[in-house]
Short mmCIF file of C-alpha atoms in Angstrom, two decimals:
data_model
loop_
_atom_site.label_atom_id
_atom_site.label_comp_id
_atom_site.label_asym_id
_atom_site.label_seq_id
_atom_site.Cartn_x
_atom_site.Cartn_y
_atom_site.Cartn_z
CA UNK A 26 -27.65 -21.60 -8.79
CA UNK A 27 -30.80 -21.95 -6.43
CA UNK A 28 -28.65 -21.77 -3.02
CA UNK A 29 -28.27 -18.23 -2.04
CA UNK A 30 -24.72 -17.06 -1.57
CA UNK A 31 -23.35 -14.71 1.15
CA UNK A 32 -24.61 -11.11 0.74
CA UNK A 33 -21.49 -10.03 2.32
CA UNK A 34 -19.41 -11.96 -0.28
CA UNK A 35 -21.43 -10.74 -3.15
CA UNK A 36 -20.76 -6.97 -2.12
CA UNK A 37 -17.14 -7.40 -2.53
CA UNK A 38 -15.57 -5.91 -5.79
CA UNK A 39 -12.67 -7.69 -7.57
CA UNK A 40 -9.44 -5.86 -7.50
CA UNK A 41 -9.06 -3.79 -10.56
CA UNK A 42 -5.41 -3.69 -10.46
CA UNK A 43 -5.22 -7.58 -10.49
CA UNK A 44 -7.71 -7.61 -13.40
CA UNK A 45 -5.50 -5.35 -15.58
CA UNK A 46 -2.27 -6.99 -14.36
CA UNK A 47 -3.76 -10.42 -15.38
CA UNK A 48 -4.83 -9.06 -18.91
CA UNK A 49 -1.33 -7.72 -19.55
CA UNK A 50 0.40 -10.96 -18.47
CA UNK A 51 -2.01 -12.94 -20.68
CA UNK A 52 -0.90 -10.68 -23.67
CA UNK A 53 2.81 -11.05 -22.70
CA UNK A 54 2.18 -15.05 -22.78
CA UNK A 55 1.00 -14.73 -26.23
CA UNK A 56 4.31 -13.16 -27.21
CA UNK A 57 3.11 -9.56 -27.41
CA UNK A 58 5.51 -6.85 -26.33
CA UNK A 59 3.49 -5.23 -23.20
CA UNK A 60 5.04 -2.58 -21.05
CA UNK A 61 3.33 -2.70 -17.56
CA UNK A 62 3.22 0.07 -15.22
CA UNK A 63 0.84 -1.96 -12.92
CA UNK A 64 3.17 -3.69 -10.64
CA UNK A 65 2.62 -3.24 -7.02
CA UNK A 66 6.04 -4.77 -6.32
CA UNK A 67 9.64 -4.19 -6.45
CA UNK A 68 11.43 -5.48 -9.59
CA UNK A 69 14.21 -6.50 -7.62
CA UNK A 70 15.06 -10.10 -6.39
CA UNK A 71 14.94 -10.64 -2.60
CA UNK A 72 18.37 -9.97 -1.16
CA UNK A 73 20.88 -12.88 -0.98
CA UNK A 74 21.08 -12.81 2.67
CA UNK A 75 17.53 -13.24 3.25
CA UNK A 76 17.26 -15.96 0.56
CA UNK A 77 20.10 -17.99 2.09
CA UNK A 78 18.32 -17.79 5.52
CA UNK A 79 15.30 -19.28 4.10
CA UNK A 80 17.18 -22.07 2.53
CA UNK A 81 18.91 -22.85 5.67
CA UNK A 82 15.36 -22.76 7.52
CA UNK A 83 14.26 -25.70 4.98
CA UNK A 84 17.43 -27.65 5.37
CA UNK A 85 17.14 -27.39 9.14
CA UNK A 86 13.50 -28.80 9.11
CA UNK A 87 11.93 -25.55 10.15
CA UNK A 88 8.91 -26.27 8.18
CA UNK A 89 6.28 -27.23 11.06
CA UNK A 90 3.51 -25.26 12.49
CA UNK A 91 4.76 -22.25 14.65
CA UNK A 92 2.55 -20.29 17.24
CA UNK A 93 -0.28 -18.91 15.37
CA UNK A 94 0.82 -15.43 15.99
CA UNK A 95 4.46 -16.05 14.85
CA UNK A 96 7.74 -17.09 16.20
CA UNK A 97 9.25 -15.33 19.21
CA UNK A 98 12.50 -14.61 17.20
CA UNK A 99 10.58 -12.67 14.74
CA UNK A 100 8.60 -10.72 17.19
CA UNK A 101 11.69 -9.89 18.86
CA UNK A 102 13.29 -8.71 15.59
CA UNK A 103 10.15 -6.50 14.90
CA UNK A 104 10.44 -5.07 18.39
CA UNK A 105 14.16 -4.17 17.78
CA UNK A 106 13.33 -2.72 14.44
CA UNK A 107 10.47 -0.50 15.62
CA UNK A 108 12.87 0.76 18.57
CA UNK A 109 15.80 1.44 16.06
CA UNK A 110 13.79 3.01 13.12
CA UNK A 111 10.74 4.46 14.92
CA UNK A 112 11.69 5.34 18.40
CA UNK A 113 8.75 2.94 19.54
CA UNK A 114 9.15 0.48 22.51
CA UNK A 115 7.09 -2.66 22.28
CA UNK A 116 7.43 -6.04 23.69
CA UNK A 117 6.69 -9.34 21.63
CA UNK A 118 3.12 -9.71 23.22
CA UNK A 119 2.24 -6.38 21.33
CA UNK A 120 3.20 -7.89 17.89
CA UNK A 121 1.49 -10.30 15.66
CA UNK A 122 3.08 -11.92 12.59
CA UNK A 123 0.68 -12.60 9.70
CA UNK A 124 0.60 -13.70 6.06
CA UNK A 125 1.19 -10.19 4.55
CA UNK A 126 0.39 -6.56 5.65
CA UNK A 127 -3.12 -7.02 3.93
CA UNK A 128 -3.66 -9.97 6.17
CA UNK A 129 -2.65 -7.85 9.17
CA UNK A 130 -5.03 -5.03 8.14
CA UNK A 131 -7.73 -7.57 7.99
CA UNK A 132 -7.18 -8.85 11.40
CA UNK A 133 -6.97 -5.32 12.70
CA UNK A 134 -10.30 -4.52 11.35
CA UNK A 135 -11.76 -7.84 12.42
CA UNK A 136 -10.49 -7.03 15.99
CA UNK A 137 -12.03 -3.54 16.26
CA UNK A 138 -15.16 -3.49 14.11
CA UNK A 139 -18.77 -4.00 14.88
CA UNK A 140 -21.47 -4.23 12.48
CA UNK A 141 -22.18 -0.47 11.18
CA UNK A 142 -18.91 1.03 12.58
CA UNK A 143 -17.64 3.61 10.28
CA UNK A 144 -13.85 3.50 9.06
CA UNK A 145 -12.70 6.66 7.55
CA UNK A 146 -10.30 6.45 4.41
CA UNK A 147 -9.05 8.85 2.23
CA UNK A 148 -9.96 9.07 -1.82
CA UNK A 149 -7.44 7.93 -3.81
CA UNK A 150 -7.33 4.81 -1.64
CA UNK A 151 -5.56 1.32 -1.94
CA UNK A 152 -8.03 -0.86 -3.69
CA UNK A 153 -8.58 -3.22 -0.75
CA UNK A 154 -9.27 -0.93 1.92
CA UNK A 155 -13.12 -0.45 1.35
CA UNK A 156 -13.49 -4.21 0.69
CA UNK A 157 -11.78 -5.17 3.97
CA UNK A 158 -13.90 -2.67 5.84
CA UNK A 159 -17.18 -4.27 4.40
CA UNK A 160 -15.73 -7.79 5.08
CA UNK A 161 -15.31 -6.77 8.66
CA UNK A 162 -18.98 -5.66 8.85
CA UNK A 163 -18.01 -2.04 8.89
CA UNK A 164 -18.89 0.93 6.51
CA UNK A 165 -16.09 2.84 4.70
CA UNK A 166 -16.42 6.58 4.87
CA UNK A 167 -14.73 8.52 2.06
CA UNK A 168 -12.78 11.73 2.28
CA UNK A 169 -12.14 12.99 -1.34
CA UNK A 170 -8.64 14.58 -1.05
CA UNK A 171 -7.29 17.38 -3.38
CA UNK A 172 -4.46 16.86 -5.73
CA UNK A 173 -3.54 20.75 -4.84
CA UNK A 174 -3.17 19.53 -1.21
CA UNK A 175 -1.00 16.43 -2.09
CA UNK A 176 -3.85 14.16 -1.64
CA UNK A 177 -3.76 14.65 2.17
CA UNK A 178 -6.88 14.98 4.31
CA UNK A 179 -7.08 17.88 6.64
CA UNK A 180 -8.82 18.35 10.28
CA UNK A 181 -11.66 19.95 8.52
CA UNK A 182 -12.09 16.67 6.62
CA UNK A 183 -12.12 14.63 9.48
CA UNK A 184 -14.24 16.63 11.41
CA UNK A 185 -16.84 16.62 8.53
CA UNK A 186 -16.68 12.63 8.31
CA UNK A 187 -16.86 12.12 12.06
CA UNK A 188 -19.95 10.64 13.47
CA UNK A 189 -21.05 8.74 16.65
CA UNK A 190 -20.37 5.62 14.53
CA UNK A 191 -16.83 6.38 13.70
CA UNK A 192 -14.38 3.63 14.96
CA UNK A 193 -11.24 4.19 13.11
CA UNK A 194 -9.32 6.17 10.27
CA UNK A 195 -6.89 4.24 8.06
CA UNK A 196 -3.58 6.31 7.62
CA UNK A 197 -1.38 5.22 4.70
CA UNK A 198 1.78 7.05 4.68
CA UNK A 199 3.84 6.79 2.44
CA UNK A 200 0.64 6.34 0.34
CA UNK A 201 -0.62 3.86 -2.43
CA UNK A 202 -1.65 5.01 -4.78
CA UNK A 203 -0.60 8.83 -4.51
CA UNK A 204 2.77 8.47 -3.04
CA UNK A 205 2.12 11.23 -0.60
CA UNK A 206 3.72 11.48 2.83
CA UNK A 207 2.50 12.92 6.02
CA UNK A 208 5.43 14.88 7.82
CA UNK A 209 5.39 15.00 11.88
CA UNK A 210 3.57 18.34 12.03
CA UNK A 211 0.42 16.90 10.05
CA UNK A 212 0.61 13.81 11.98
CA UNK A 213 0.57 15.51 15.42
CA UNK A 214 -2.69 17.14 14.30
CA UNK A 215 -4.07 13.96 13.23
CA UNK A 216 -3.01 12.28 16.52
CA UNK A 217 -4.47 15.04 18.55
CA UNK A 218 -7.86 14.72 16.66
CA UNK A 219 -7.81 10.84 17.29
CA UNK A 220 -7.05 11.01 20.82
CA UNK A 221 -9.73 13.97 21.55
CA UNK A 222 -12.45 11.75 19.82
CA UNK A 223 -11.25 8.38 20.92
CA UNK A 224 -10.72 7.10 17.39
CA UNK A 225 -8.50 4.02 16.41
CA UNK A 226 -5.75 4.76 13.88
CA UNK A 227 -4.67 1.83 11.58
CA UNK A 228 -1.27 3.24 10.44
CA UNK A 229 -0.24 1.38 7.37
CA UNK A 230 3.39 2.02 6.87
CA UNK A 231 4.34 -0.60 4.48
CA UNK A 232 6.28 1.78 2.27
CA UNK A 233 8.02 3.46 5.07
CA UNK A 234 11.60 2.72 3.71
CA UNK A 235 10.75 4.19 0.38
CA UNK A 236 10.53 8.02 1.40
CA UNK A 237 12.71 10.41 -1.02
CA UNK A 238 14.10 13.92 -1.16
CA UNK A 239 15.96 13.48 2.23
CA UNK A 240 12.68 13.10 4.10
CA UNK A 241 12.38 10.73 7.20
CA UNK A 242 9.19 8.63 7.80
CA UNK A 243 7.58 9.31 11.10
CA UNK A 244 5.27 6.65 12.86
CA UNK A 245 2.22 8.46 14.34
CA UNK A 246 2.53 5.95 17.16
CA UNK A 247 5.76 7.38 18.19
CA UNK A 248 4.41 10.85 19.03
CA UNK A 249 3.13 10.02 22.64
CA UNK A 250 1.68 7.26 24.60
CA UNK A 251 -1.96 8.29 24.07
CA UNK A 252 -1.95 8.00 20.43
CA UNK A 253 0.29 4.77 20.54
CA UNK A 254 -2.43 3.25 22.63
CA UNK A 255 -4.99 3.91 19.77
CA UNK A 256 -2.82 2.93 16.94
CA UNK A 257 -2.57 -0.40 15.25
CA UNK A 258 0.83 0.02 13.29
CA UNK A 259 0.93 -2.21 10.21
CA UNK A 260 4.03 -3.06 8.16
CA UNK A 261 5.69 -6.08 6.41
CA UNK A 262 8.44 -7.26 4.49
CA UNK A 263 6.98 -7.20 0.84
CA UNK A 264 8.21 -3.60 -0.27
CA UNK A 265 11.27 -2.91 1.40
CA UNK A 266 12.92 -6.10 1.16
CA UNK A 267 11.37 -7.37 -2.11
CA UNK A 268 9.73 -10.29 -0.37
CA UNK A 269 6.13 -9.86 -1.90
CA UNK A 270 5.78 -13.72 -2.47
CA UNK A 271 7.13 -14.59 0.99
CA UNK A 272 3.93 -13.20 2.58
CA UNK A 273 5.09 -11.66 5.86
CA UNK A 274 3.42 -8.81 7.56
CA UNK A 275 2.98 -7.66 10.92
CA UNK A 276 1.15 -5.38 13.45
CA UNK A 277 2.07 -3.67 16.70
CA UNK A 278 -0.67 -2.35 19.07
CA UNK A 279 -1.55 -2.62 22.52
CA UNK A 280 -1.83 -6.05 24.15
CA UNK A 281 -5.76 -6.17 24.31
CA UNK A 282 -5.94 -5.69 20.46
CA UNK A 283 -3.16 -8.01 19.53
CA UNK A 284 -4.75 -10.75 21.73
CA UNK A 285 -8.03 -10.55 19.76
CA UNK A 286 -6.29 -10.34 16.30
CA UNK A 287 -4.09 -13.47 17.37
CA UNK A 288 -7.27 -15.34 18.36
CA UNK A 289 -8.95 -14.58 14.98
CA UNK A 290 -5.84 -15.61 13.06
CA UNK A 291 -5.30 -18.80 14.91
CA UNK A 292 -8.89 -19.87 13.57
CA UNK A 293 -8.52 -18.56 10.12
CA UNK A 294 -5.11 -19.10 8.85
CA UNK A 295 -3.02 -20.40 11.97
CA UNK A 296 0.56 -19.39 11.52
CA UNK A 297 2.22 -17.57 8.44
CA UNK A 298 4.80 -19.48 6.66
CA UNK A 299 7.49 -20.95 8.95
CA UNK A 300 10.47 -20.43 6.25
CA UNK A 301 9.28 -16.97 5.54
CA UNK A 302 9.34 -16.03 9.20
CA UNK A 303 12.79 -17.16 9.75
CA UNK A 304 14.12 -15.45 6.59
CA UNK A 305 12.28 -12.23 7.88
CA UNK A 306 14.27 -12.30 11.04
CA UNK A 307 17.37 -11.80 9.00
CA UNK A 308 15.70 -9.26 6.72
CA UNK A 309 14.95 -7.06 9.75
CA UNK A 310 18.16 -7.43 11.58
CA UNK A 311 20.91 -8.10 9.02
CA UNK A 312 22.55 -6.01 6.27
CA UNK A 313 20.23 -3.23 5.28
CA UNK A 314 22.38 -1.92 2.38
CA UNK A 315 20.10 -3.64 -0.14
CA UNK A 316 17.09 -1.55 0.77
CA UNK A 317 19.31 1.70 0.16
CA UNK A 318 20.17 0.69 -3.26
CA UNK A 319 16.80 -0.14 -4.12
CA UNK A 320 15.44 3.15 -2.81
CA UNK A 321 18.23 5.13 -4.86
CA UNK A 322 17.03 3.33 -8.21
CA UNK A 323 13.47 4.01 -7.28
CA UNK A 324 14.26 7.79 -6.75
CA UNK A 325 15.97 8.05 -10.13
CA UNK A 326 13.11 6.29 -11.95
CA UNK A 327 10.39 8.61 -10.08
CA UNK A 328 12.27 11.67 -11.09
CA UNK A 329 12.53 10.59 -14.79
CA UNK A 330 8.84 9.58 -14.85
CA UNK A 331 7.58 12.49 -13.17
CA UNK A 332 9.48 14.78 -15.72
CA UNK A 333 8.32 12.86 -18.75
CA UNK A 334 4.67 12.69 -17.88
CA UNK A 335 4.58 16.50 -17.37
CA UNK A 336 5.95 16.85 -20.87
CA UNK A 337 3.30 14.96 -22.52
CA UNK A 338 0.47 16.78 -23.95
CA UNK A 339 -2.79 16.59 -21.74
CA UNK A 340 -1.14 14.77 -18.77
CA UNK A 341 0.16 16.07 -15.52
CA UNK A 342 1.16 14.79 -12.01
CA UNK A 343 2.71 15.73 -9.04
CA UNK A 344 6.11 14.53 -7.68
CA UNK A 345 5.59 11.75 -4.97
CA UNK A 346 7.46 11.90 -1.77
CA UNK A 347 7.25 8.26 -1.29
CA UNK A 348 6.32 4.56 -2.44
CA UNK A 349 6.60 3.89 -6.21
CA UNK A 350 3.64 5.25 -7.89
CA UNK A 351 2.81 8.32 -9.73
CA UNK A 352 -1.01 9.42 -10.05
CA UNK A 353 -1.33 11.02 -13.45
CA UNK A 354 -4.11 13.51 -13.97
CA UNK A 355 -6.10 12.84 -17.14
CA UNK A 356 -8.91 15.20 -16.90
CA UNK A 357 -7.76 17.16 -20.04
CA UNK A 358 -7.84 13.63 -21.82
CA UNK A 359 -11.42 12.72 -20.76
CA UNK A 360 -13.82 13.64 -23.51
CA UNK A 361 -11.52 13.60 -26.41
CA UNK A 362 -11.58 11.06 -29.24
CA UNK A 363 -8.17 9.11 -29.55
CA UNK A 364 -7.59 6.49 -32.25
CA UNK A 365 -11.28 6.47 -33.00
CA UNK A 366 -12.18 5.68 -29.14
CA UNK A 367 -14.03 8.27 -27.13
CA UNK A 368 -12.50 8.57 -23.64
CA UNK A 369 -15.24 8.89 -21.21
CA UNK A 370 -13.30 7.72 -17.98
CA UNK A 371 -9.99 6.08 -16.78
CA UNK A 372 -11.15 2.63 -17.78
CA UNK A 373 -11.40 3.60 -21.36
CA UNK A 374 -8.08 5.28 -21.26
CA UNK A 375 -6.42 2.35 -19.70
CA UNK A 376 -8.13 0.05 -22.43
CA UNK A 377 -6.81 2.53 -25.09
CA UNK A 378 -3.26 2.33 -23.84
CA UNK A 379 -3.46 -1.35 -23.48
CA UNK A 380 -5.07 -2.34 -26.79
CA UNK A 381 -3.16 0.42 -28.94
CA UNK A 382 -0.12 1.04 -27.17
CA UNK A 383 0.53 -2.30 -25.56
CA UNK A 384 1.24 -0.31 -22.14
CA UNK A 385 -0.76 -1.62 -18.92
CA UNK A 386 -1.69 1.31 -16.52
CA UNK A 387 -4.32 0.95 -13.46
CA UNK A 388 -7.40 3.09 -14.01
CA UNK A 389 -7.89 5.55 -11.30
CA UNK A 390 -11.52 4.35 -10.67
CA UNK A 391 -9.95 1.25 -8.88
CA UNK A 392 -8.78 3.66 -6.34
CA UNK A 393 -12.01 5.83 -6.15
CA UNK A 394 -10.94 8.78 -8.38
CA UNK A 395 -11.67 8.41 -12.10
CA UNK A 396 -9.67 11.56 -12.98
CA UNK A 397 -6.41 9.64 -12.87
CA UNK A 398 -4.48 6.50 -13.89
CA UNK A 399 -1.76 5.07 -11.74
CA UNK A 400 1.65 4.35 -13.07
CA UNK A 401 4.14 2.24 -11.12
CA UNK A 402 7.92 2.89 -11.62
CA UNK A 403 8.78 -0.38 -9.82
CA UNK A 404 10.15 -1.51 -13.23
CA UNK A 405 13.24 -0.83 -15.18
CA UNK A 406 14.32 2.46 -16.59
CA UNK A 407 14.27 0.80 -19.85
CA UNK A 408 10.73 -0.22 -19.70
CA UNK A 409 9.65 3.31 -18.15
CA UNK A 410 11.27 5.09 -21.22
CA UNK A 411 9.55 2.65 -23.71
CA UNK A 412 6.16 2.75 -21.99
CA UNK A 413 6.13 6.47 -21.72
CA UNK A 414 7.20 6.80 -25.22
CA UNK A 415 4.39 4.82 -26.41
CA UNK A 416 1.93 6.60 -24.20
CA UNK A 417 3.12 10.02 -25.74
CA UNK A 418 2.74 8.42 -29.24
CA UNK A 419 -0.81 7.41 -28.56
CA UNK A 420 -1.93 10.76 -27.09
CA UNK A 421 -0.07 13.21 -29.31
CA UNK A 422 -0.08 11.33 -32.75
CA UNK A 423 -3.65 10.38 -32.25
#
């Protein structure tokens, strides 16, 4: 092609997670019995009360354009949820509804980022963070976290990454891919640092309902008014309400920021799906028992997966506090030859498991750390048992 394409667009890397998931799906479509640990979505159906509200919205003709930043009813439901669950007081003018939490993050970065601004993220990171930062014209600055510190960054890490170009940090708690969880004391230190240095915090709280071992999620925005003013809180319906395909996310921030985000959205996508918005009002305001049931299943699966992984020769992992992922350390596997294949990196190991064991995992390189693979326990216990048994056979029988 003679016409030169966008340099910005060409610098964007495809999602490793989606590539692996697509290959596994292709194998399944061919009738191959593949166990997939790649899922980034609950394996439960959307709760019936939410589904019924969506159907009702269709039948009542609520299928037209809405205000670009979302319907008032949903903004009010978000405000009520944030007050109830997070002790945060916002009004509808502080809220923007978007087409998924990823879209909310994109809007946030577009609203605050100028060319060359630096955005700090921790490694391992969710695959889209660096690419979204680059799309917004910013530069991702990576903090390599340590497994022995539960993959959390410290104040020393933040100070080392700080420069006169630092615009924001992305805080993802509970975290994808590590499942790590920042407690209130840790958040207070990060908040003090952000306020002292006048740094925005994009707080991605999409997994907030999936926290285990009796722990409670704390939003960094709830600590005091100063950090609240600097925080762009991101959340959505996908994970807690099994609504990944409905595509509803939301952001809460000071009015100046949400106004810019709304202006951007009005020209890029207009409003999120009207039907999904009305269904989400019921999701946030209605019966919450389905969330607790789902969480109970996830916790049981997590416990089994962690115990089993740590019993497999050459593999190890920590017990994550939240989300539905386990980061498995493969450093003892790298350099070995298994089934005639030399394992040099996480991609090699993922390819081996898919080709030889019919098990799909996500290579850690997609999250910036080649010493790991990510397993999702957003699948049935039967699949978890079968898949881990296959991995054990591949590694230990060779």
